[in-house]
Coordinates of N, CA and C in Angstrom, one line a residue:
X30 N 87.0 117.5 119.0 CA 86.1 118.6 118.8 C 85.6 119.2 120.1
X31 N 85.3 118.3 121.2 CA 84.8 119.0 122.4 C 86.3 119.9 123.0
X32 N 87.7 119.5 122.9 CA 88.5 119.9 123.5 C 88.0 121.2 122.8
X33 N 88.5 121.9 121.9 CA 88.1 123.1 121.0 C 87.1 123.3 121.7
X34 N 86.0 122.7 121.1 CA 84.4 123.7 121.7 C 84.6 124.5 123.7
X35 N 85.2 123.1 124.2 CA 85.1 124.2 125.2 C 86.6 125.0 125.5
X36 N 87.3 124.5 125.0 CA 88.9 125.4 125.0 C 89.1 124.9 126.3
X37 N 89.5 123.6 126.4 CA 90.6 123.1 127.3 C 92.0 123.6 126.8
X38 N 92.5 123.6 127.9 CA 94.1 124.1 127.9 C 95.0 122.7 126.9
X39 N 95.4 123.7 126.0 CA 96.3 122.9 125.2 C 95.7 122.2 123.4
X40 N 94.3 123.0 123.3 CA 93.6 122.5 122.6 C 94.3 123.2 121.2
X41 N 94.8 124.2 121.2 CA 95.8 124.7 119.8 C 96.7 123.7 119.3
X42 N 97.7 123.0 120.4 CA 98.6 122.5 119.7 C 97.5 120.6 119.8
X43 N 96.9 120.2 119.9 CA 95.8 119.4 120.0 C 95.9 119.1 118.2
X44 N 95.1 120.2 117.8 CA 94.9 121.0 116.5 C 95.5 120.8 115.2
X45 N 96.8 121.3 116.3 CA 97.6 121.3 115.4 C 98.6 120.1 115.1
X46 N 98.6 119.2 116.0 CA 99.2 117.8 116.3 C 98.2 117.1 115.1
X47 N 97.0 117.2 115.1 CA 95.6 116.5 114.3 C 96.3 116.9 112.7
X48 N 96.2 118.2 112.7 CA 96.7 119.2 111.2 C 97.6 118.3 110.9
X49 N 98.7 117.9 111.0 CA 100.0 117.4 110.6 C 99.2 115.8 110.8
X50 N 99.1 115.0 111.4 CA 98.5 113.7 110.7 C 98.2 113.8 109.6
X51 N 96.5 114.4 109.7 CA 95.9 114.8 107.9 C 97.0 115.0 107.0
X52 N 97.3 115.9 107.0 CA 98.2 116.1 106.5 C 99.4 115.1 105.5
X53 N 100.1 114.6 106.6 CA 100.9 113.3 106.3 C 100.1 112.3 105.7
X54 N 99.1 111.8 106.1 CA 98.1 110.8 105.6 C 97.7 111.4 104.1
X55 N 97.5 112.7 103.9 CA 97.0 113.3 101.9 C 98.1 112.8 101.3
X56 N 99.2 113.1 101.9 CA 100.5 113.1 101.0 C 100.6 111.6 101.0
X57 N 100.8 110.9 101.9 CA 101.1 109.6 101.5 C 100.6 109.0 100.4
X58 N 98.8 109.2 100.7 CA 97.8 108.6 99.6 C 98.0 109.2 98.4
X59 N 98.4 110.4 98.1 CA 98.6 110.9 97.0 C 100.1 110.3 96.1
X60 N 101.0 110.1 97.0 CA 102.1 110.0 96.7 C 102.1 108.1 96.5
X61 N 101.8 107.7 97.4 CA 101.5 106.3 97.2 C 102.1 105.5 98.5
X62 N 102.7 105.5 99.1 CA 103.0 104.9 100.1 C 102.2 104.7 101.2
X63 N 102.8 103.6 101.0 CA 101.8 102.5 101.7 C 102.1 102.1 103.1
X64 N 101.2 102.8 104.2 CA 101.5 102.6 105.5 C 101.1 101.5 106.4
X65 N 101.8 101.1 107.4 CA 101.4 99.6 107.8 C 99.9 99.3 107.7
X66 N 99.1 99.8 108.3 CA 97.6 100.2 108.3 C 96.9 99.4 107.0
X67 N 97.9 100.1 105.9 CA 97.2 99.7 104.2 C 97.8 98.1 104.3
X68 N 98.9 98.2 104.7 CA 99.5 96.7 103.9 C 98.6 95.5 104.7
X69 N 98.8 95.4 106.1 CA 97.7 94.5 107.1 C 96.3 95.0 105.9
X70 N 95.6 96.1 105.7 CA 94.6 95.5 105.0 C 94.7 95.0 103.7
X71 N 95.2 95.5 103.0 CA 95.7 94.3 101.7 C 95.8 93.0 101.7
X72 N 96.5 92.3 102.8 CA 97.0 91.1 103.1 C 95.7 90.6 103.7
X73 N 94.7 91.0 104.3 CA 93.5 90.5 105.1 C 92.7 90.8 103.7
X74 N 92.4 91.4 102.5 CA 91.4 91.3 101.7 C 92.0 90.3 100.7
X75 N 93.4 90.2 100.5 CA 94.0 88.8 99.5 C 93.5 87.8 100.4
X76 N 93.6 87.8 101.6 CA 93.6 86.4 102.2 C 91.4 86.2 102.2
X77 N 91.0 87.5 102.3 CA 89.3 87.1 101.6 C 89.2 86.3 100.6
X78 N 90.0 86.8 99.4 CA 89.8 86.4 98.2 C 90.0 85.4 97.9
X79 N 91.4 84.7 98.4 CA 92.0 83.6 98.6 C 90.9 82.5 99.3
X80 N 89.8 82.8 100.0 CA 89.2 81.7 101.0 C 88.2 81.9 99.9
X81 N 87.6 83.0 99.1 CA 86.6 82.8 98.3 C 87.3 81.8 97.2
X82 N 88.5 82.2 96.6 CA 88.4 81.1 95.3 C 88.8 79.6 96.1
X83 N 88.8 79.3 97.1 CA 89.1 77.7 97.7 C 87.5 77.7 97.7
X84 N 86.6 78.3 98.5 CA 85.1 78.0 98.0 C 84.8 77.9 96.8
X85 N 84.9 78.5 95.9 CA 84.3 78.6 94.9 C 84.5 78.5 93.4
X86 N 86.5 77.6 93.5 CA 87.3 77.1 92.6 C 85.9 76.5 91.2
X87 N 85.3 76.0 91.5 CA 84.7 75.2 90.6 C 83.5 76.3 89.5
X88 N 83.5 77.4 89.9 CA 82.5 78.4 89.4 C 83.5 79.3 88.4
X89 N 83.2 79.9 87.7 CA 83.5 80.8 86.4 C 84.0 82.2 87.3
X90 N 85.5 82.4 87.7 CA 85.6 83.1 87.9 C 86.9 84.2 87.5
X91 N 86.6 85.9 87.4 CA 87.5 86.6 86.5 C 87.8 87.3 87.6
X92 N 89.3 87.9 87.0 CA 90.2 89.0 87.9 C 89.2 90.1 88.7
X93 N 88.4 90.8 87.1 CA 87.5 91.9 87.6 C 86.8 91.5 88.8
X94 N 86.0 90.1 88.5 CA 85.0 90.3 89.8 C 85.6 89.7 91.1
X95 N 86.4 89.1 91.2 CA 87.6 89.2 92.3 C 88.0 90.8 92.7
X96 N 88.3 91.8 91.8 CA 88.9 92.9 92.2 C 87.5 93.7 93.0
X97 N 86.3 93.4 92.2 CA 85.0 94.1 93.2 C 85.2 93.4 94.0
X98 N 85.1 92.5 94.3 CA 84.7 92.0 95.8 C 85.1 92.8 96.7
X99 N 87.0 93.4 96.5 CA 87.3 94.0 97.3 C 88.0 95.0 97.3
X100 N 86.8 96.1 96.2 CA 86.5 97.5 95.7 C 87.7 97.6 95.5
X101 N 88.5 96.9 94.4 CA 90.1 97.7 93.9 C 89.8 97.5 92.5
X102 N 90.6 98.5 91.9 CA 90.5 98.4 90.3 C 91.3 96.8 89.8
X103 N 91.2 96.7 88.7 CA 91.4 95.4 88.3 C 93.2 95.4 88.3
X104 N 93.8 96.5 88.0 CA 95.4 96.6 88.0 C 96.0 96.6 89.2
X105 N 95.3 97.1 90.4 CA 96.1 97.8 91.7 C 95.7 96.3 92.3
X106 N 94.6 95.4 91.9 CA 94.1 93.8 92.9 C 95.1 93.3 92.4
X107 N 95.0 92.9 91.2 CA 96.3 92.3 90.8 C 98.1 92.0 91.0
X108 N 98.5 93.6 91.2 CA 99.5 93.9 91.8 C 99.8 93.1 93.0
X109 N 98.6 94.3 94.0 CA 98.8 93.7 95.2 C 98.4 91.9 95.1
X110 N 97.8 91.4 94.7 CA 97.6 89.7 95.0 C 98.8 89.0 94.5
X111 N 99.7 90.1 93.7 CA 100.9 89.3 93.4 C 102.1 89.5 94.8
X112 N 101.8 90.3 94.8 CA 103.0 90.8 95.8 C 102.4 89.7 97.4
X113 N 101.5 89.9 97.5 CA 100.8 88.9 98.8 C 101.5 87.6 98.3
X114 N 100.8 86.9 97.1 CA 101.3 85.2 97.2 C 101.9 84.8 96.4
X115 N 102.9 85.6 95.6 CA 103.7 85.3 94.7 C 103.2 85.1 93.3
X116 N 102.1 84.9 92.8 CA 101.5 84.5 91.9 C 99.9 85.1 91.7
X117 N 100.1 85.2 90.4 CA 98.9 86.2 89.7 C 97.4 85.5 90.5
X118 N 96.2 86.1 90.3 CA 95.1 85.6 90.9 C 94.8 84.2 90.2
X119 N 94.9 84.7 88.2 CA 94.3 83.2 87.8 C 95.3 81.9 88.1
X120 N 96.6 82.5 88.1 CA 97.3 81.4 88.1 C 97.4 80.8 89.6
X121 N 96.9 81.4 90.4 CA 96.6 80.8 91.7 C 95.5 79.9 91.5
X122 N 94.7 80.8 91.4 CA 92.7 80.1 91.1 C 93.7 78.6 90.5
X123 N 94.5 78.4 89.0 CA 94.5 77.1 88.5 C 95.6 76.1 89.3
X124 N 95.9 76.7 90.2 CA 96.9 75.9 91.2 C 95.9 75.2 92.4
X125 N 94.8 75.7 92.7 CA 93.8 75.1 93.3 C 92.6 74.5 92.4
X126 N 92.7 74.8 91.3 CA 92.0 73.9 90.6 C 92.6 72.7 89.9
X127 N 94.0 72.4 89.9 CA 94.9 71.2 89.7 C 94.8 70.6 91.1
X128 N 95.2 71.2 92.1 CA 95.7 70.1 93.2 C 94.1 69.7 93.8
X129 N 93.2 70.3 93.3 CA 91.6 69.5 93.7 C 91.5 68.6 93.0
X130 N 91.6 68.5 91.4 CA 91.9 67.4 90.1 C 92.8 66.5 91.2
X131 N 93.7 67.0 91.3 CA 94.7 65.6 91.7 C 94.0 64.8 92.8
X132 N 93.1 65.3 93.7 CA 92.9 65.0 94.8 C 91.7 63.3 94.6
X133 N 90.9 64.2 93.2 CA 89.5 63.3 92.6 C 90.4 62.2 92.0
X134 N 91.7 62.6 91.3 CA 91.9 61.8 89.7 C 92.6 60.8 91.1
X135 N 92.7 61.2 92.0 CA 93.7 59.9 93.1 C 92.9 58.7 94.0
X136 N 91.3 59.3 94.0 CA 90.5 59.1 95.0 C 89.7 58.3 93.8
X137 N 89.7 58.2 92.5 CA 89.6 57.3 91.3 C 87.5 57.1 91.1
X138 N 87.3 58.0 91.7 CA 85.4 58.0 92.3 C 85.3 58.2 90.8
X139 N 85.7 59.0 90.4 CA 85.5 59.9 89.0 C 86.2 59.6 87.6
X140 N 85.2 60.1 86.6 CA 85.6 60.1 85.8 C 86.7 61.2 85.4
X141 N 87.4 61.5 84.0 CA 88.5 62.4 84.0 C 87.4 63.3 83.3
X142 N 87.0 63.4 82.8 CA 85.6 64.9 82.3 C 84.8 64.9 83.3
X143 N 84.3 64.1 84.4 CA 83.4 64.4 85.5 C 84.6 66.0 86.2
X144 N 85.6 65.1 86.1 CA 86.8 66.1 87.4 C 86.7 67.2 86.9
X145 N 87.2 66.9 85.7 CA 87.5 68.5 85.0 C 86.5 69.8 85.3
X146 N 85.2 69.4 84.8 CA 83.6 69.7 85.2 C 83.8 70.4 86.7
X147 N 84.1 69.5 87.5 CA 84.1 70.0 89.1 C 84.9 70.6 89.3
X148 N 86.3 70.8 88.5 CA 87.1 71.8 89.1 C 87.4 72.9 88.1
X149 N 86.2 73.0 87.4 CA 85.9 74.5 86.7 C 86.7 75.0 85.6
X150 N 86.7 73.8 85.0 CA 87.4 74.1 83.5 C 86.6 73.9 82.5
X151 N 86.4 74.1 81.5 CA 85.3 74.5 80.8 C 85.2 73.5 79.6
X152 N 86.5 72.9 79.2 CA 86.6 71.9 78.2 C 87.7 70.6 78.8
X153 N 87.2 69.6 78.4 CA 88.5 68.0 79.0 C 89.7 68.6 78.3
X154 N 89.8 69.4 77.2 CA 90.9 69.5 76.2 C 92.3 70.6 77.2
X155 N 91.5 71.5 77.4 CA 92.0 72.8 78.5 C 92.3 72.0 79.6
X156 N 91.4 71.6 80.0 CA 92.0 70.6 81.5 C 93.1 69.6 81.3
X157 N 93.2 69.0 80.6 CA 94.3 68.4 80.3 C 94.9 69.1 80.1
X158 N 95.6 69.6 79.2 CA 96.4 70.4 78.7 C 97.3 71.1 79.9
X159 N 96.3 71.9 80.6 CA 96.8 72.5 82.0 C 97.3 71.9 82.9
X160 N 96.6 70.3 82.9 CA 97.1 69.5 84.1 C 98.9 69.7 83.3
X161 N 98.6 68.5 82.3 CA 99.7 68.2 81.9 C 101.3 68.9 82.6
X162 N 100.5 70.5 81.7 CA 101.8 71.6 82.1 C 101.9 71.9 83.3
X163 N 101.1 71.7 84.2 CA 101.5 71.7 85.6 C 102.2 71.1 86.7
X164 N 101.7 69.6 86.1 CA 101.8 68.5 86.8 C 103.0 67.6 86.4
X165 N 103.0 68.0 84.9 CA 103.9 67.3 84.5 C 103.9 65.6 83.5
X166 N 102.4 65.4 83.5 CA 102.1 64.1 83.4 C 100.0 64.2 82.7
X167 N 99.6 63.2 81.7 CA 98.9 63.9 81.7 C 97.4 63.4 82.6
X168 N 96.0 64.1 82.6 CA 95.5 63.4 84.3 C 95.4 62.3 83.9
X169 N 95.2 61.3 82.6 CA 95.0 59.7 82.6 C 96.2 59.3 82.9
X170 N 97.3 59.6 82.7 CA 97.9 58.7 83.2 C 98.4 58.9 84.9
X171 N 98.1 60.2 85.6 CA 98.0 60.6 86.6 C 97.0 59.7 87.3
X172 N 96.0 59.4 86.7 CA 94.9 58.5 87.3 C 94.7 57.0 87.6
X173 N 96.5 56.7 86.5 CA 96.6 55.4 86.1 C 97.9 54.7 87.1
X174 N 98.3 55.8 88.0 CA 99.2 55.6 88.8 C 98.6 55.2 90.3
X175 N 97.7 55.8 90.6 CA 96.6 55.9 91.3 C 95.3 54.5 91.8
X176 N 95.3 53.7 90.4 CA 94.1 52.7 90.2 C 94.4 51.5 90.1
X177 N 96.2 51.1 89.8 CA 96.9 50.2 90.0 C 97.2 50.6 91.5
X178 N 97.3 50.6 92.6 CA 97.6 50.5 94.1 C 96.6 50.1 94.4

């Protein structure tokens, strides 16, 4: 702006160098392409999100309010959080809410509905069930491998 206001030499094509950015940048956003700029920020707000559900695994949490945190509609967070870690948001969230279970059901302090409780599942029935299919095994006897050593 000051180049213009006082008309230094060269401040037309200045202008018009500026013009053609804008420019480029409407079209991209319109069109959708996604320039290094966007992707570095996508990957620095997945990786927010990602440190919030390791804090906060044990609390009631949904896609939507994951997608406010980091003002994206609920389709476009999703997308992108797949494309970042290979795997949907919830199915991440229950991959750190199993390998925390595994961590309690190994460390034997606990009971198997205390764990469940702590790692934010809502019924012993669900939590098992989930371990099971994840893990492969179900957490008693996961617990039982654990308490003989």
């Amino acid at each position: 702006m000051a180049e213009y206001q006082e008309r230094i030499t060269g401040y037309r094509d200045i202008l018009e160098a500026l013009s053609e950015i804008i420019c480029h940048s409407l079209i991209r956003g319109i069109v959708g392409i996604k320039t290094e700029k966007n992707l570095i920020s996508d990957n620095f707000e997945i990786g927010n999100i990602i440190e919030y559900m390791h804090q906060h695994f044990a609390q009631k949490i949904t896609v939507e309010m994951l997608a406010k945190k980091v003002n994206m509609s609920k389709s476009h967070f999703i997308r992108i959080f797949k494309k970042v870690t290979g795997l949907s948001p919830m199915d991440y969230l229950i991959n750190i809410r199993i390998e925390k279970a595994k961590k309690l059901l190994s460390a034997g302090s606990k009971n198997i509905s205390e764990i469940s409780l702590l790692c934010g599942f809502n019924s012993l029935s669900h939590f098992s069930s989930t371990f099971s299919k994840h893990v492969g095994i179900s957490p008693s006897k996961y617990n039982s491998m654990y308490s003989r050593n």
